[in-house]
Each structure stands twice: as structure tokens, then as C-alpha cells.
PDB file of C-alpha atoms in Angstrom:
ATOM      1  CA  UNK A  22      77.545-106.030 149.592  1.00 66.00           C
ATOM      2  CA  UNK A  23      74.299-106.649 147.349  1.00 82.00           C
ATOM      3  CA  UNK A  24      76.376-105.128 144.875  1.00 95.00           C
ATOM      4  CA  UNK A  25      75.516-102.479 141.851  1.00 97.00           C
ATOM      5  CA  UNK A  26      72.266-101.656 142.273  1.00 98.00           C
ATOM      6  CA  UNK A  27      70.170 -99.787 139.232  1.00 98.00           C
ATOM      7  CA  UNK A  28      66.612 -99.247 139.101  1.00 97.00           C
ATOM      8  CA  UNK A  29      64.163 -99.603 137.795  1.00 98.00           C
ATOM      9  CA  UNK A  30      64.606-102.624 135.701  1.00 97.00           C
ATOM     10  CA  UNK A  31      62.340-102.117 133.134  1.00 98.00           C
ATOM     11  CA  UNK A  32      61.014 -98.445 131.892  1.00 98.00           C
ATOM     12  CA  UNK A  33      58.478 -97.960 128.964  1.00 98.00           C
ATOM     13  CA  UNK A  34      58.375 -94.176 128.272  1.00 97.00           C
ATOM     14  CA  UNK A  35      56.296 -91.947 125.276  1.00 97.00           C
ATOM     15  CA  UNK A  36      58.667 -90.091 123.031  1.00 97.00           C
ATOM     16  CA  UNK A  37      59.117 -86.688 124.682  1.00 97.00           C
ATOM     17  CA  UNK A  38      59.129 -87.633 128.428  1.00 98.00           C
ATOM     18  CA  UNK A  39      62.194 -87.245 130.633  1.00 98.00           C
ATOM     19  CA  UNK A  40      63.649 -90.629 131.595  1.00 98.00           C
ATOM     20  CA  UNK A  41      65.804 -90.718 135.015  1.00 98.00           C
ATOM     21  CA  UNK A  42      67.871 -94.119 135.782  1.00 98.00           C
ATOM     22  CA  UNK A  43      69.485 -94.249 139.344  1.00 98.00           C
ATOM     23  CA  UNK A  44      72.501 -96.219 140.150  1.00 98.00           C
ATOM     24  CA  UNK A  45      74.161 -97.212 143.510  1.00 98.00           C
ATOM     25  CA  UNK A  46      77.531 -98.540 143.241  1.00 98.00           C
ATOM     26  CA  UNK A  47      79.483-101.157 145.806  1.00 97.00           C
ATOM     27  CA  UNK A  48      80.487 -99.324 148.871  1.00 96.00           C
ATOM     28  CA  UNK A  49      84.078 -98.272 148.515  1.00 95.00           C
ATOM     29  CA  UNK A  50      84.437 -97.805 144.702  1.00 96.00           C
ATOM     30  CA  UNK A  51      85.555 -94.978 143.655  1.00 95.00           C
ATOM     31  CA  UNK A  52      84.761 -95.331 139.195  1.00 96.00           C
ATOM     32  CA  UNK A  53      81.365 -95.371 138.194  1.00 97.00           C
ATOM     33  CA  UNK A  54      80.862 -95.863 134.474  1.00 97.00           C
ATOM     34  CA  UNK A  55      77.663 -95.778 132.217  1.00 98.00           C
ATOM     35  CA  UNK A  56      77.104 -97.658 129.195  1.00 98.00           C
ATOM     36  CA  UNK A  57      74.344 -98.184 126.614  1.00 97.00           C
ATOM     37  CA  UNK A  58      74.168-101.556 124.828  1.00 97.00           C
ATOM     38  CA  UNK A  59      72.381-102.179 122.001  1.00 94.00           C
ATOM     39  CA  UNK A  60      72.583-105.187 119.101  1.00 90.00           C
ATOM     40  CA  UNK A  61      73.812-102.554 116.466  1.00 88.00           C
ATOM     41  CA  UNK A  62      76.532-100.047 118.568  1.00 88.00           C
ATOM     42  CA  UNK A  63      77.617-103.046 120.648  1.00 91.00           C
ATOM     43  CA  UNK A  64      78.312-101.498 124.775  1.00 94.00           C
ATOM     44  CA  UNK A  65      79.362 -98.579 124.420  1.00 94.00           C
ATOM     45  CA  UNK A  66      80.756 -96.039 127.101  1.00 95.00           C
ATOM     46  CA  UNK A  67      78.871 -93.092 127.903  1.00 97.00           C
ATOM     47  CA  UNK A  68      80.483 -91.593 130.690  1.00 97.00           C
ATOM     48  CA  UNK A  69      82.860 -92.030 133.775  1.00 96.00           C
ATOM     49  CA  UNK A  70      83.089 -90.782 137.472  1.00 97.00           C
ATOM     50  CA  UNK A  71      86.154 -90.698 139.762  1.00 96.00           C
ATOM     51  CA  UNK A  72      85.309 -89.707 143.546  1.00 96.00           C
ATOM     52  CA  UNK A  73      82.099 -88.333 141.999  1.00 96.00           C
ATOM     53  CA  UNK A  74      83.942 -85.712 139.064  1.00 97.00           C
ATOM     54  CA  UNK A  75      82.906 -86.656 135.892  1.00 97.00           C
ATOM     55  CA  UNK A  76      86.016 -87.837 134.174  1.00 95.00           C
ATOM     56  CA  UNK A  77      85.240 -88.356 130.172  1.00 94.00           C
ATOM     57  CA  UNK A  78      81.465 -87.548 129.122  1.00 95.00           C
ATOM     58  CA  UNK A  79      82.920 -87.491 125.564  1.00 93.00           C
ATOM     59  CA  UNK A  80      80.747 -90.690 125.062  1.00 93.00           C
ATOM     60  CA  UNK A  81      77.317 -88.757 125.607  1.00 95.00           C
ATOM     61  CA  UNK A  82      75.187 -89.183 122.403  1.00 88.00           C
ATOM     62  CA  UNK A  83      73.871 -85.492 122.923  1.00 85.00           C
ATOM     63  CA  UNK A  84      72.471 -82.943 124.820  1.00 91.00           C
ATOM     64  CA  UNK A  85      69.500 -84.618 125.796  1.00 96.00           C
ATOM     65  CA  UNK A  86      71.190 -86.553 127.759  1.00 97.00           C
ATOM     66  CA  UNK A  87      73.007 -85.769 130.870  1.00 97.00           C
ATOM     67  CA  UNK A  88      74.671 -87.692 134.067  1.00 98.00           C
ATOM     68  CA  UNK A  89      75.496 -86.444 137.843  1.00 98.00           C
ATOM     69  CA  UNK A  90      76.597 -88.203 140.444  1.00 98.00           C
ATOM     70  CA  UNK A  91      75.866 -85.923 143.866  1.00 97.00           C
ATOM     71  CA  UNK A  92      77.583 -88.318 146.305  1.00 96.00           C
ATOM     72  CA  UNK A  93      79.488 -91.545 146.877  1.00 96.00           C
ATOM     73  CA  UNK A  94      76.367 -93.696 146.320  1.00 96.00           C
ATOM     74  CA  UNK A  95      74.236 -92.479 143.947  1.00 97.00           C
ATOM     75  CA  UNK A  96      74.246 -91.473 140.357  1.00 98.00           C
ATOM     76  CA  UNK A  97      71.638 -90.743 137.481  1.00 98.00           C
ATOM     77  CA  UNK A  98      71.689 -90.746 133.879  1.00 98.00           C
ATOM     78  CA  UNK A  99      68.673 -88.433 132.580  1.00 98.00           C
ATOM     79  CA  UNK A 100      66.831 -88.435 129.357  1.00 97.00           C
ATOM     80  CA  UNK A 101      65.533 -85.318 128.635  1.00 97.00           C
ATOM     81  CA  UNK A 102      62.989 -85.436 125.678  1.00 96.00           C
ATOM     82  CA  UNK A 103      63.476 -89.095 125.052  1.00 97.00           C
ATOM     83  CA  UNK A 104      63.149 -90.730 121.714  1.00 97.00           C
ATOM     84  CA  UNK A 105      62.674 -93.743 120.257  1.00 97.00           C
ATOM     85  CA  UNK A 106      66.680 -94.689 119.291  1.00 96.00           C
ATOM     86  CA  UNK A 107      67.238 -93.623 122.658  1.00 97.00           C
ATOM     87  CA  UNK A 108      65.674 -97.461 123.524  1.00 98.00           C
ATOM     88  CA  UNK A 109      68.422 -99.791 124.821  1.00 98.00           C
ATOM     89  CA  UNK A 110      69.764-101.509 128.062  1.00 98.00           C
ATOM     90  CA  UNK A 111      71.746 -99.214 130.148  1.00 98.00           C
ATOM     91  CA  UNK A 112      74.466-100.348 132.021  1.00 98.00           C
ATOM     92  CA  UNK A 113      76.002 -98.717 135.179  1.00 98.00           C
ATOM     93  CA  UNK A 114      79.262-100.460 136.688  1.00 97.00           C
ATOM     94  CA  UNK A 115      81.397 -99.147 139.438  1.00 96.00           C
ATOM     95  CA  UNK A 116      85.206-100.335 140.459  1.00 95.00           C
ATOM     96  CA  UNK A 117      87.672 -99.859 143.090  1.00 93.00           C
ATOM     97  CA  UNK A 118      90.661 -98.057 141.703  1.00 86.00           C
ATOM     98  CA  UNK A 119      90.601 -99.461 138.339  1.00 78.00           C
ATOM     99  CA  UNK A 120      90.008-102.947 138.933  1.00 86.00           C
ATOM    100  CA  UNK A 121      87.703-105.384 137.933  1.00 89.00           C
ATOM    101  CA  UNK A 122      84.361-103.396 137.031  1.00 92.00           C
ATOM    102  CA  UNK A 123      80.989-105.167 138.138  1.00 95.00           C
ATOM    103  CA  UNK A 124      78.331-104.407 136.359  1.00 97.00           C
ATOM    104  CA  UNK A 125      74.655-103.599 137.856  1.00 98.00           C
ATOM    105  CA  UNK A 126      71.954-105.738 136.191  1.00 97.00           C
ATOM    106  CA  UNK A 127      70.760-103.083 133.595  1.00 98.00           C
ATOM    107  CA  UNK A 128      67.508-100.910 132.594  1.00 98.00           C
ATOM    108  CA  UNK A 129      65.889-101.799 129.759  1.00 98.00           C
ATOM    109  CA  UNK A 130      64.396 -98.400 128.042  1.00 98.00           C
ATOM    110  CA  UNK A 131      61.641 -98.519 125.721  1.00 98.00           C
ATOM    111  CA  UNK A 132      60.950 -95.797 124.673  1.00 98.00           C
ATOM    112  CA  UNK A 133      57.249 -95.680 122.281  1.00 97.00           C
TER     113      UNK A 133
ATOM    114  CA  UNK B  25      88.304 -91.958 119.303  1.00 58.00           C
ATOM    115  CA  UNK B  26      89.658 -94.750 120.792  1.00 63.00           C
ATOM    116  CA  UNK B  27      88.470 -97.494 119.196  1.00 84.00           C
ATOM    117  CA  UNK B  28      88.475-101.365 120.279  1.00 90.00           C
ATOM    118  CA  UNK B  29      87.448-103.937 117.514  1.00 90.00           C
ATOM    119  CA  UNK B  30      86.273-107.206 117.777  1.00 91.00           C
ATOM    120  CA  UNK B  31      84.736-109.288 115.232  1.00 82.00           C
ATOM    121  CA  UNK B  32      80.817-109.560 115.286  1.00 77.00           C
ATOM    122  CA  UNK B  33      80.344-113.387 114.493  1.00 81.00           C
ATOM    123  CA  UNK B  34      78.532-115.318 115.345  1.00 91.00           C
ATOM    124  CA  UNK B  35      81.709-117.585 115.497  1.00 95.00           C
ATOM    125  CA  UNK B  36      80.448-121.392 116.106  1.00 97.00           C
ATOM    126  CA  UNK B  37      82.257-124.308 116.975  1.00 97.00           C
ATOM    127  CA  UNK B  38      81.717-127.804 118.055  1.00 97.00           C
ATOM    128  CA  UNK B  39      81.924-128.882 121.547  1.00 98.00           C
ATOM    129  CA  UNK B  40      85.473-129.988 122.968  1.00 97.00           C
ATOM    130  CA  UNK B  41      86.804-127.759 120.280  1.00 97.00           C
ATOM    131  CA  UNK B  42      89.305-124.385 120.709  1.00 97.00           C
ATOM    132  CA  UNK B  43      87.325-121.496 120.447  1.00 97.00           C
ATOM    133  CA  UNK B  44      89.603-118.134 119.149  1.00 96.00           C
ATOM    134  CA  UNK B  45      88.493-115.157 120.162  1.00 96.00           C
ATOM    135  CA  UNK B  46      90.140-111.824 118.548  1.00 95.00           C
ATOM    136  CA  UNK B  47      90.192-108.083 119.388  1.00 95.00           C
ATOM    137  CA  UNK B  48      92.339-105.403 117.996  1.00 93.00           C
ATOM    138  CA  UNK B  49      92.762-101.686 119.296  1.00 91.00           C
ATOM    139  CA  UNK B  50      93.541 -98.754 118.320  1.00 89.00           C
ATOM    140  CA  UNK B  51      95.605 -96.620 121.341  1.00 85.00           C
ATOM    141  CA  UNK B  52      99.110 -97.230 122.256  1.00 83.00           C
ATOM    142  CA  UNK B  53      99.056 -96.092 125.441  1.00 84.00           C
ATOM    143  CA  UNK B  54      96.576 -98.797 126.408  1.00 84.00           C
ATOM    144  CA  UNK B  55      98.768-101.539 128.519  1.00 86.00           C
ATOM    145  CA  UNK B  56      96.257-103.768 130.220  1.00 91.00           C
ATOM    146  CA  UNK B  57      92.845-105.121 129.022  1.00 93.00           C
ATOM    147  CA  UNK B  58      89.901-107.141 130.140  1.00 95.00           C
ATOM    148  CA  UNK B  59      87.267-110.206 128.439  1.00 96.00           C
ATOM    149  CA  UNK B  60      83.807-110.114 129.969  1.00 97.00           C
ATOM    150  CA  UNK B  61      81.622-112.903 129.136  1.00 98.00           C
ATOM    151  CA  UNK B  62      78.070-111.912 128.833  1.00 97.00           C
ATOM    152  CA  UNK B  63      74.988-114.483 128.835  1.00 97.00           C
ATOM    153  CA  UNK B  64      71.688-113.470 127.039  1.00 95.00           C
ATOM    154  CA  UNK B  65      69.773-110.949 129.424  1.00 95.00           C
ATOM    155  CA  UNK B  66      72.970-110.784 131.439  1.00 97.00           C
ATOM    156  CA  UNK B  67      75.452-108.244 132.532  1.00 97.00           C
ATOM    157  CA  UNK B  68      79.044-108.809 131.270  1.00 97.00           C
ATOM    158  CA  UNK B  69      81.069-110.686 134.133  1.00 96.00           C
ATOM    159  CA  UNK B  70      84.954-110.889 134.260  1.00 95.00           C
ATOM    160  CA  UNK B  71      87.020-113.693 133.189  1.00 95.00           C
ATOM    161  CA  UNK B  72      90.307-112.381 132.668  1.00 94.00           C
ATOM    162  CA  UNK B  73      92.912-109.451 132.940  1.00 94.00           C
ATOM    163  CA  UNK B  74      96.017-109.453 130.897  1.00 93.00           C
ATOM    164  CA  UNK B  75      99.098-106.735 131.303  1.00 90.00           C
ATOM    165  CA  UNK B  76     102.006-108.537 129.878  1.00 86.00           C
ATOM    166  CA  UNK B  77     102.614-109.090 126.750  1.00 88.00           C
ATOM    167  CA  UNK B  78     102.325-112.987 126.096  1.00 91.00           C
ATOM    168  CA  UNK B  79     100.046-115.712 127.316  1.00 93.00           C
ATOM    169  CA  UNK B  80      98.145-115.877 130.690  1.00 93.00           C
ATOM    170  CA  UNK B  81      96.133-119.036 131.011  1.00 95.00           C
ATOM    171  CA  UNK B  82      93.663-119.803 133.760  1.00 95.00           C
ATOM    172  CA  UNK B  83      91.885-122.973 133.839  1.00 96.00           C
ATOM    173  CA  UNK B  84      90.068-123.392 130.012  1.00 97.00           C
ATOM    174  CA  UNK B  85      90.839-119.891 129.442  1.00 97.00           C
ATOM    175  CA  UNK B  86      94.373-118.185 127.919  1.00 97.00           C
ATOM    176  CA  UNK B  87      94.725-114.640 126.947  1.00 96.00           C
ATOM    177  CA  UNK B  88      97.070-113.341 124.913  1.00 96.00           C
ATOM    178  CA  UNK B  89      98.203-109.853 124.295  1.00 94.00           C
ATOM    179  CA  UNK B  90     100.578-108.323 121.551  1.00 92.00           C
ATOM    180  CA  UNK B  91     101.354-104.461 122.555  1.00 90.00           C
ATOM    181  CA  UNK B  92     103.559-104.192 119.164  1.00 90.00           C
ATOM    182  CA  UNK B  93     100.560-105.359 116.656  1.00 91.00           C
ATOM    183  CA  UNK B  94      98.190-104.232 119.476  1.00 92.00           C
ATOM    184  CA  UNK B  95      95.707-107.369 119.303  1.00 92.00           C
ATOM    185  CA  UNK B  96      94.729-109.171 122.753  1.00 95.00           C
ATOM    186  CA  UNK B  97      92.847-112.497 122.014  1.00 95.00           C
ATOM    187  CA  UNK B  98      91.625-115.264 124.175  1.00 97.00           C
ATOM    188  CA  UNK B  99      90.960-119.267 123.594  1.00 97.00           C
ATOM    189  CA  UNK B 100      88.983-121.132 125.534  1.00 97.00           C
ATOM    190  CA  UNK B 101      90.191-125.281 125.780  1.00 98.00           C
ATOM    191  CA  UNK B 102      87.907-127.926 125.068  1.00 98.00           C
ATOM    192  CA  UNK B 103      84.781-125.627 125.057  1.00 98.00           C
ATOM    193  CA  UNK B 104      81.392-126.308 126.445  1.00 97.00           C
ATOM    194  CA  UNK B 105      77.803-125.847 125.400  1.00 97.00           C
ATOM    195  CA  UNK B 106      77.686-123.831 128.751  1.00 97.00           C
ATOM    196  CA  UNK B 107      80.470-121.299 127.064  1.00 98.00           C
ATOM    197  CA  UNK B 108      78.059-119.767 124.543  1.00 98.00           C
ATOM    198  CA  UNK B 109      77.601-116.343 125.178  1.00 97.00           C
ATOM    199  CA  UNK B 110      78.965-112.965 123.865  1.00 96.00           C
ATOM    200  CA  UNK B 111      82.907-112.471 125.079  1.00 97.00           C
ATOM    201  CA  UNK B 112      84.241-108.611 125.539  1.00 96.00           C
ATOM    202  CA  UNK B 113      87.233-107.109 125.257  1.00 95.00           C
ATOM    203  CA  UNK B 114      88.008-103.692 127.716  1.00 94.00           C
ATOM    204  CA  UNK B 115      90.495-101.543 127.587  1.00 92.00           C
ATOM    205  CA  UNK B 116      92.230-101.049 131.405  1.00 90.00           C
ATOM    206  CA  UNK B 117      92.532 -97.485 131.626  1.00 85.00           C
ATOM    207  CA  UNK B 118      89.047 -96.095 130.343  1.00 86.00           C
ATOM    208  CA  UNK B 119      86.775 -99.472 130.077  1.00 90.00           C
ATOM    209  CA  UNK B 120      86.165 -98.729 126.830  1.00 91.00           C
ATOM    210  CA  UNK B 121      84.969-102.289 125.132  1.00 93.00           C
ATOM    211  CA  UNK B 122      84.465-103.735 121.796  1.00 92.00           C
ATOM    212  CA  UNK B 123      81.045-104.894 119.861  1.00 91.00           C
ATOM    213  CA  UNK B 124      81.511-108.432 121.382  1.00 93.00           C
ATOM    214  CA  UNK B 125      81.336-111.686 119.636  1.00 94.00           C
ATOM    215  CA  UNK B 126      78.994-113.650 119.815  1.00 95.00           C
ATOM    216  CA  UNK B 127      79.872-117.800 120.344  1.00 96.00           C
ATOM    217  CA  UNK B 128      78.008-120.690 119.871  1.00 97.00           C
ATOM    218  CA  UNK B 129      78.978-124.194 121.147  1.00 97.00           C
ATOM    219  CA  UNK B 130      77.472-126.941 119.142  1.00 96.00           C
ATOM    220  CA  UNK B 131      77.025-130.575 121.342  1.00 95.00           C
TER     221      UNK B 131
END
């Protein structure tokens, strides 16, 4: 498995513009977490999936922002108006009945 | 909230030295928690699980956890340059982790 996949890698956005980061967890799992990590907050939890129900969302900063995950292998995290303390590196990491959780290789947001 | 502490650092210590790594949290009715190690520009990775209370050692690396004064900690034997990084602790049940600290091995 190529593992957890999130793209893109890299997103510069203006202040105001929706911001959509996609996720594809390993085959099989069944958690799918997101997290936001920055220098000051440390990696913080935003929300968790089991079989594709959203679990705890009690992490969500707001109302701008929002998650779904519409199948097995996909999830998004959406940004909707950005802002700039919204910039960070997002993490999405997905496990196998509450194992070990591998983590996808981030998106850094910039948002301008 | 649930909350998971660990101290910032930076926390810096000479090569071949013990490097003690703390975390404290806050919910009982966590049993079983995780360290990630996580390079600059890197996602976290695992390096160990601990369930029981007491020591679990593997290789350089020992965990400990204390359910009654709820602290889990972790030492890593005769430590490397190639250790430096930021170590997390994680909660089992929810994956909820601390702020990280940050280490430094000297040469």
C-alpha cells in the first residue's frame, strides 16, 4: 500500500477563498483522524471517522470549517472563507481498529 | 477537554547521554498511550505503545506509564545525534496528543 495519501502538498490561498484538502487512507482502515499542527497549539485533533461516521468533531476550530468523508477512501477537510490563522500543516492519519495511526505526509496551508 | 501535557523544551543533552522525556494527562479512563517521533518537515512516526502500568523497553527506547499519577514518560539509552527530533505522546482511545518536545542531541 503507498500508504496515506493527502494532496496537495502545498496550498497558498487569499483570505476569503474556500480551501478543500483530500485524504485517502490505507486500504482496510477503518479511523481516519485530522489534525492541524502548528509551532504555537502543538498537533492538535480536529476530528475523527469510524467506518466513515464522524465520531468527535468537538476539535473543529469553527464553523468555517467542516469535514466529510463519503466513502471508505476518501475524505476532505474544507475551509470555507479561509483566513490567515487558519495557515498550518494539516495532518490526516488513518488506523486499523485503533492501532498504530500512520500519518499522510501533510498540507501545508498558507493562507495570504 | 481532555488534555495531554508535555513539556515544550527544547530539552538538550549530550550524545551517549539518557534523554527523559515526560507527559502527563488529564483522563482516567485513558489506559494505553503512544510516542511518535517527528523529524523537521516530517510526519510523526511510531516508536512505542505502552498499556501496562510499568516499564516496556525496546531496543534504546523504555516507556513508562503510571495510571495512579497518570504520567507516561519515555528514555531513550545512550542517545544519538540522529535522535533529535520532536517526541509525542497519544492517548489510545481518541489520539489525542500533546505539544511535543522538542530534543536536541549535542556530539
Amino acid at each position: 500500500d503507498a500508504g496515506v495519501i493527502q494532496s496537495p502538498r502545498h496550498e497558498v490561498t487569499e483570505m476569503g477563498q474556500e480551501v478543500t484538502l483530500r485524504c485517502k487512507p490505507i486500504s482496510g482502515h477503518d479511523y481516519l483522524f485530522w489534525y492541524r499542527q502548528t509551532m504555537m497549539r502543538g498537533l492538535e485533533l480536529l476530528i475523527y471517522f469510524n467506518n466513515n461516521v464522524p465520531i468527535d468533531d468537538s476539535g473543529m476550530p469553527e464553523d468555517r470549517f467542516s469535514a466529510k468523508m463519503p466513502n471508505a477512501s476518501f475524505s476532505t477537510l474544507k475551509i470555507q472563507p479561509s483566513e490567515p490563522r487558519d495557515s498550518a500543516v494539516y495532518f490526516c492519519a488513518s488506523t486499523f481498529g485503533g492501532s498504530e495511526a500512520f500519518f499522510g505526509q501533510g498540507t501545508r496551508l498558507t493562507v495570504v | 477537554q481532555k488534555e495531554v501535557e508535555q513539556n515544550s523544551g527544547p530539552l538538550s543533552v549530550p550524545e551517549g547521554a539518557i534523554a527523559s522525556l515526560n507527559c502527563t494527562y488529564s483522563d482516567r479512563g485513558s489506559q494505553s498511550f503512544f510516542w511518535y517521533r517527528q523529524y523537521s518537515g516530517k510526519s510523526p512516526e511510531l516508536i512505542m505503545f505502552i498499556y501496562s502500568n510499568g516499564d516496556k523497553e525496546d531496543g534504546r527506547f523504555t516507556a513508562q506509564l503510571n495510571k495512579a499519577s497518570q504520567y507516561v514518560s519515555l528514555l531513550i539509552r545512550d542517545s544519538q545525534p540522529s535522535d533529535s527530533a520532536t517526541y509525542l505522546c497519544a492517548t489510545h482511545n481518541d489520539m489525542r496528543f500533546g505539544a511535543g518536545t522538542r530534543l536536541t542531541v549535542k556530539p
